[in-house]
mmCIF file of C-alpha atoms and ligand atoms in Angstrom:
data_model
loop_
_atom_site.group_PDB
_atom_site.id
_atom_site.type_symbol
_atom_site.label_atom_id
_atom_site.label_comp_id
_atom_site.label_asym_id
_atom_site.label_seq_id
_atom_site.Cartn_x
_atom_site.Cartn_y
_atom_site.Cartn_z
ATOM 1 C CA UNK A 1 112.631 88.934 89.735
ATOM 2 C CA UNK A 2 109.236 88.885 88.002
ATOM 3 C CA UNK A 3 107.769 85.413 87.488
ATOM 4 C CA UNK A 4 105.852 85.041 84.200
ATOM 5 C CA UNK A 5 102.586 83.236 84.901
ATOM 6 C CA UNK A 6 102.318 82.189 81.246
ATOM 7 C CA UNK A 7 104.642 79.300 82.146
ATOM 8 C CA UNK A 8 102.583 78.123 85.120
ATOM 9 C CA UNK A 9 100.245 75.138 85.413
ATOM 10 C CA UNK A 10 96.850 76.743 84.691
ATOM 11 C CA UNK A 11 95.005 73.840 86.328
ATOM 12 C CA UNK A 12 96.397 75.005 89.675
ATOM 13 C CA UNK A 13 96.978 78.725 89.453
ATOM 14 C CA UNK A 14 96.593 79.429 93.189
ATOM 15 C CA UNK A 15 99.066 76.691 94.083
ATOM 16 C CA UNK A 16 101.530 77.890 91.438
ATOM 17 C CA UNK A 17 101.407 81.509 92.630
ATOM 18 C CA UNK A 18 101.944 80.447 96.244
ATOM 19 C CA UNK A 19 104.753 78.072 95.282
ATOM 20 C CA UNK A 20 106.655 80.721 93.298
ATOM 21 C CA UNK A 21 106.052 83.447 95.887
ATOM 22 C CA UNK A 22 107.454 81.134 98.570
ATOM 23 C CA UNK A 23 110.423 80.443 96.278
ATOM 24 C CA UNK A 24 111.340 84.142 96.422
ATOM 25 C CA UNK A 25 109.797 85.931 93.427
ATOM 26 C CA UNK A 26 109.428 89.719 93.810
ATOM 27 C CA UNK A 27 106.660 90.330 91.260
ATOM 28 C CA UNK A 28 104.239 88.341 89.118
ATOM 29 C CA UNK A 29 104.283 89.151 85.401
ATOM 30 C CA UNK A 30 101.156 88.536 83.327
ATOM 31 C CA UNK A 31 101.286 88.418 79.540
ATOM 32 C CA UNK A 32 98.052 89.560 77.926
ATOM 33 C CA UNK A 33 97.820 88.554 74.241
ATOM 34 C CA UNK A 34 94.833 89.301 72.025
ATOM 35 C CA UNK A 35 95.565 87.323 68.851
ATOM 36 C CA UNK A 36 95.946 90.586 66.894
ATOM 37 C CA UNK A 37 98.994 92.412 68.202
ATOM 38 C CA UNK A 38 100.709 89.029 68.543
ATOM 39 C CA UNK A 39 99.879 85.661 67.015
ATOM 40 C CA UNK A 40 98.686 84.078 70.244
ATOM 41 C CA UNK A 41 95.863 84.383 72.769
ATOM 42 C CA UNK A 42 96.710 84.008 76.434
ATOM 43 C CA UNK A 43 94.347 85.220 79.160
ATOM 44 C CA UNK A 44 92.637 88.415 80.257
ATOM 45 C CA UNK A 45 91.506 90.473 83.262
ATOM 46 C CA UNK A 46 90.020 87.443 85.066
ATOM 47 C CA UNK A 47 93.458 85.835 85.327
ATOM 48 C CA UNK A 48 94.997 89.053 86.663
ATOM 49 C CA UNK A 49 92.265 89.232 89.314
ATOM 50 C CA UNK A 50 92.781 85.558 90.213
ATOM 51 C CA UNK A 51 96.542 85.992 90.658
ATOM 52 C CA UNK A 52 96.005 89.175 92.683
ATOM 53 C CA UNK A 53 93.763 87.232 95.072
ATOM 54 C CA UNK A 54 96.557 84.739 95.754
ATOM 55 C CA UNK A 55 99.465 87.085 96.450
ATOM 56 C CA UNK A 56 100.471 90.359 98.058
ATOM 57 C CA UNK A 57 103.333 90.790 95.571
ATOM 58 C CA UNK A 58 103.131 93.479 92.871
ATOM 59 C CA UNK A 59 101.393 92.435 89.661
ATOM 60 C CA UNK A 60 103.111 93.511 86.433
ATOM 61 C CA UNK A 61 100.792 93.386 83.414
ATOM 62 C CA UNK A 62 102.372 93.244 79.951
ATOM 63 C CA UNK A 63 99.796 94.196 77.327
ATOM 64 C CA UNK A 64 100.493 92.674 73.928
ATOM 65 C CA UNK A 65 97.191 93.889 72.576
ATOM 66 C CA UNK A 66 95.714 96.410 70.189
ATOM 67 C CA UNK A 67 93.868 99.363 71.758
ATOM 68 C CA UNK A 68 95.517 99.188 75.193
ATOM 69 C CA UNK A 69 94.072 102.660 75.901
ATOM 70 C CA UNK A 70 90.622 101.089 75.710
ATOM 71 C CA UNK A 71 91.348 97.968 77.766
ATOM 72 C CA UNK A 72 93.925 98.827 80.407
ATOM 73 C CA UNK A 73 91.369 100.002 82.982
ATOM 74 C CA UNK A 74 89.827 96.534 83.056
ATOM 75 C CA UNK A 75 92.936 95.021 84.590
ATOM 76 C CA UNK A 76 91.927 95.487 88.215
ATOM 77 C CA UNK A 77 94.744 94.465 90.493
ATOM 78 C CA UNK A 78 97.533 95.529 88.143
ATOM 79 C CA UNK A 79 100.233 97.583 89.882
ATOM 80 C CA UNK A 80 102.195 98.243 86.701
ATOM 81 C CA UNK A 81 100.843 98.232 83.168
ATOM 82 C CA UNK A 82 103.220 98.040 80.228
ATOM 83 C CA UNK A 83 102.146 98.866 76.672
ATOM 84 C CA UNK A 84 104.077 98.381 73.432
ATOM 85 C CA UNK A 85 105.515 101.323 71.510
ATOM 86 C CA UNK A 86 104.507 99.553 68.254
ATOM 87 C CA UNK A 87 100.749 100.038 68.836
ATOM 88 C CA UNK A 88 98.802 102.104 66.331
ATOM 89 C CA UNK A 89 97.308 104.395 69.011
ATOM 90 C CA UNK A 90 98.478 107.293 71.167
ATOM 91 C CA UNK A 91 101.469 106.017 73.177
ATOM 92 C CA UNK A 92 102.115 109.160 75.255
ATOM 93 C CA UNK A 93 98.425 109.633 76.030
ATOM 94 C CA UNK A 94 98.007 106.003 77.090
ATOM 95 C CA UNK A 95 101.063 106.187 79.368
ATOM 96 C CA UNK A 96 99.635 109.339 80.966
ATOM 97 C CA UNK A 97 96.247 107.680 81.439
ATOM 98 C CA UNK A 98 97.860 104.643 83.096
ATOM 99 C CA UNK A 99 99.673 106.877 85.555
ATOM 100 C CA UNK A 100 96.547 108.953 86.181
ATOM 101 C CA UNK A 101 94.775 105.706 87.132
ATOM 102 C CA UNK A 102 97.227 105.253 90.017
ATOM 103 C CA UNK A 103 99.424 102.596 88.436
ATOM 104 C CA UNK A 104 102.968 102.795 87.200
ATOM 105 C CA UNK A 105 103.452 102.846 83.432
ATOM 106 C CA UNK A 106 105.807 100.724 81.384
ATOM 107 C CA UNK A 107 106.787 100.906 77.729
ATOM 108 C CA UNK A 108 107.940 97.830 75.796
ATOM 109 C CA UNK A 109 109.826 97.482 72.545
ATOM 110 C CA UNK A 110 110.056 94.348 70.431
ATOM 111 C CA UNK A 111 113.399 93.006 69.135
ATOM 112 C CA UNK A 112 112.966 94.545 65.657
ATOM 113 C CA UNK A 113 112.159 98.008 67.043
ATOM 114 C CA UNK A 114 115.126 100.388 67.361
ATOM 115 C CA UNK A 115 115.786 102.204 70.642
ATOM 116 C CA UNK A 116 115.119 105.567 68.947
ATOM 117 C CA UNK A 117 111.412 104.701 68.757
ATOM 118 C CA UNK A 118 111.010 104.798 72.554
ATOM 119 C CA UNK A 119 113.196 107.854 73.167
ATOM 120 C CA UNK A 120 110.399 110.458 72.870
ATOM 121 C CA UNK A 121 108.469 108.726 75.678
ATOM 122 C CA UNK A 122 111.215 107.996 78.208
ATOM 123 C CA UNK A 123 110.480 111.069 80.320
ATOM 124 C CA UNK A 124 107.000 109.722 81.086
ATOM 125 C CA UNK A 125 107.570 106.114 82.082
ATOM 126 C CA UNK A 126 108.395 104.124 85.204
ATOM 127 C CA UNK A 127 109.732 101.068 83.410
ATOM 128 C CA UNK A 128 111.231 100.241 80.014
ATOM 129 C CA UNK A 129 110.696 96.648 78.890
ATOM 130 C CA UNK A 130 113.364 95.513 76.450
ATOM 131 C CA UNK A 131 111.952 92.379 74.832
ATOM 132 C CA UNK A 132 114.686 89.797 74.428
ATOM 133 C CA UNK A 133 112.507 87.476 72.301
ATOM 134 C CA UNK A 134 109.733 88.227 69.790
ATOM 135 C CA UNK A 135 106.582 88.734 71.856
ATOM 136 C CA UNK A 136 103.914 86.058 71.699
ATOM 137 C CA UNK A 137 105.232 82.851 73.209
ATOM 138 C CA UNK A 138 107.118 81.601 76.247
ATOM 139 C CA UNK A 139 110.049 79.243 75.985
ATOM 140 C CA UNK A 140 111.905 81.001 73.146
ATOM 141 C CA UNK A 141 115.630 81.528 72.785
ATOM 142 C CA UNK A 142 117.146 84.796 74.055
ATOM 143 C CA UNK A 143 118.210 87.180 71.234
ATOM 144 C CA UNK A 144 121.638 88.672 72.129
ATOM 145 C CA UNK A 145 121.265 91.436 69.527
ATOM 146 C CA UNK A 146 118.683 93.086 71.824
ATOM 147 C CA UNK A 147 121.311 93.728 74.521
ATOM 148 C CA UNK A 148 122.583 96.934 72.943
ATOM 149 C CA UNK A 149 119.220 98.558 73.732
ATOM 150 C CA UNK A 150 119.850 98.043 77.466
ATOM 151 C CA UNK A 151 123.125 99.917 77.097
ATOM 152 C CA UNK A 152 121.376 102.672 75.123
ATOM 153 C CA UNK A 153 118.689 102.996 77.815
ATOM 154 C CA UNK A 154 121.239 103.141 80.637
ATOM 155 C CA UNK A 155 123.193 105.815 78.742
ATOM 156 C CA UNK A 156 120.019 107.809 78.091
ATOM 157 C CA UNK A 157 119.289 107.791 81.840
ATOM 158 C CA UNK A 158 122.745 109.093 82.641
ATOM 159 C CA UNK A 159 122.547 111.841 80.015
ATOM 160 C CA UNK A 160 119.104 113.013 81.106
ATOM 161 C CA UNK A 161 119.324 112.309 84.866
ATOM 162 C CA UNK A 162 116.005 110.452 84.663
ATOM 163 C CA UNK A 163 115.242 107.113 86.193
ATOM 164 C CA UNK A 164 113.078 104.201 85.152
ATOM 165 C CA UNK A 165 113.490 100.497 85.692
ATOM 166 C CA UNK A 166 114.942 98.487 82.833
ATOM 167 C CA UNK A 167 113.186 95.118 82.533
ATOM 168 C CA UNK A 168 114.098 92.238 80.237
ATOM 169 C CA UNK A 169 111.673 89.554 79.118
ATOM 170 C CA UNK A 170 112.157 86.373 77.121
ATOM 171 C CA UNK A 171 114.636 83.532 77.388
ATOM 172 C CA UNK A 172 115.942 84.783 80.736
ATOM 173 C CA UNK A 173 118.003 82.235 82.674
ATOM 174 C CA UNK A 174 121.120 82.403 84.851
ATOM 175 C CA UNK A 175 123.434 83.225 81.912
ATOM 176 C CA UNK A 176 121.234 85.727 80.058
ATOM 177 C CA UNK A 177 120.190 87.468 83.317
ATOM 178 C CA UNK A 178 123.864 88.050 84.089
ATOM 179 C CA UNK A 179 124.430 89.574 80.631
ATOM 180 C CA UNK A 180 121.414 91.891 80.974
ATOM 181 C CA UNK A 181 122.197 92.885 84.571
ATOM 182 C CA UNK A 182 125.783 93.694 83.634
ATOM 183 C CA UNK A 183 124.509 96.300 81.168
ATOM 184 C CA UNK A 184 121.979 97.903 83.516
ATOM 185 C CA UNK A 185 118.776 95.816 83.527
ATOM 186 C CA UNK A 186 117.327 95.399 87.016
ATOM 187 C CA UNK A 187 114.062 93.516 86.506
ATOM 188 C CA UNK A 188 114.314 89.985 85.161
ATOM 189 C CA UNK A 189 111.130 88.403 83.803
ATOM 190 C CA UNK A 190 111.366 84.629 83.708
ATOM 191 C CA UNK A 191 108.759 82.008 82.934
ATOM 192 C CA UNK A 192 110.134 78.664 81.826
ATOM 193 C CA UNK A 193 113.435 78.874 83.712
ATOM 194 C CA UNK A 194 111.585 79.345 87.011
ATOM 195 C CA UNK A 195 108.260 77.480 86.740
ATOM 196 C CA UNK A 196 109.834 74.403 85.123
ATOM 197 C CA UNK A 197 112.925 74.339 87.341
ATOM 198 C CA UNK A 198 113.324 71.326 89.651
ATOM 199 C CA UNK A 199 114.090 73.824 92.436
ATOM 200 C CA UNK A 200 112.320 77.152 91.832
ATOM 201 C CA UNK A 201 113.986 78.869 94.817
ATOM 202 C CA UNK A 202 117.412 77.996 93.454
ATOM 203 C CA UNK A 203 116.409 79.174 89.959
ATOM 204 C CA UNK A 204 115.239 82.528 91.354
ATOM 205 C CA UNK A 205 118.390 82.967 93.444
ATOM 206 C CA UNK A 206 120.508 82.325 90.368
ATOM 207 C CA UNK A 207 118.705 85.126 88.490
ATOM 208 C CA UNK A 208 118.993 87.580 91.348
ATOM 209 C CA UNK A 209 122.713 87.128 91.955
ATOM 210 C CA UNK A 210 123.922 85.969 88.567
ATOM 211 C CA UNK A 211 126.960 83.748 88.843
HETATM 212 C C1 DX5 B 1 106.682 86.560 75.701
HETATM 213 C C2 DX5 B 1 106.316 87.024 77.071
HETATM 214 C C3 DX5 B 1 107.192 86.551 78.170
HETATM 215 C C4 DX5 B 1 107.255 85.072 78.363
HETATM 216 C C5 DX5 B 1 108.639 84.752 78.872
HETATM 217 O O1 DX5 B 1 105.895 87.236 74.776
HETATM 218 O O2 DX5 B 1 106.310 88.441 77.116
HETATM 219 O O3 DX5 B 1 106.844 87.187 79.413
HETATM 220 O O4 DX5 B 1 106.298 84.571 79.279
HETATM 221 O O5 DX5 B 1 108.769 83.382 78.913
HETATM 222 P P1 DX5 B 1 110.161 82.635 79.009
HETATM 223 O O6 DX5 B 1 110.802 83.064 80.284
HETATM 224 O O7 DX5 B 1 109.751 81.195 78.999
HETATM 225 O O8 DX5 B 1 110.968 83.026 77.805
HETATM 226 ZN ZN1 ZN B 2 105.992 89.463 79.118
#
C-alpha cells in the first residue's frame, strides 16, 4: 500500500508522514508534476527529501514531467522512480539510467494509452504503473476501462516468465483495490481514501485485504 502524499496536509508534512506510517502504509508515493506533461504543478525534489527524512519506508517517485532523463537524478531519497511511456524522450535509455543509478525503475501508462505501447519496455522494468485516472490531480473517479491493462500485463508476465510489480494509481478505495487486486495488481496507490479517512489504519487495512 503506497500512500500518495499529494493528499496530505502540506502544513504538517512530518506529522502526516508519521501518522500514515503508523497507520500501516508500506511505501510513500510522491507525484511530481511540472505543469507541462500534466496540467498541474505539485512539488519537487525538496519534498521528496523532506519525506525521506521522516520515514524509513521506501519512497516511490512518480514523474509526470517532461525530460525525466534530465531531472530524475535530482530526486535524492527516491527508491523507485517511475516515468511515463508518453514522454517525448528515450524511454528505454531513461529506464536503464534509473537502474544504473541504483534505484528501481517503473513505467507508467495513462488511461488513453494502449497496453501495446509499454510492451517493448517490459523486459527492463521493476514496476508497471497502470494509471486508473488521468494523471494530474488527486481525488478523481476510478476509470474501470483501465482494468483490462492489468489483465494484459499479468498475461504478458506469464507468457514471458518475467516479473515486475503491477501498481494502480487513481481513485483507489476498498472497492476499486479489490477489482485491481483480483486481476493481478499488487501495489495500491491511494491518496484521498487514506489521508482523508476518519481512521487511516482501517482504510489501509481495507485496501490490503479487500473485502
Ligand atoms: C494522480 C496521481 C495520484 C493521486 C492519487 O495524477 O498520480 O497518485 O495522488 O490520488 P487519489 O488516491 O486521491 O485518486
Ligand atoms: Zn501517482
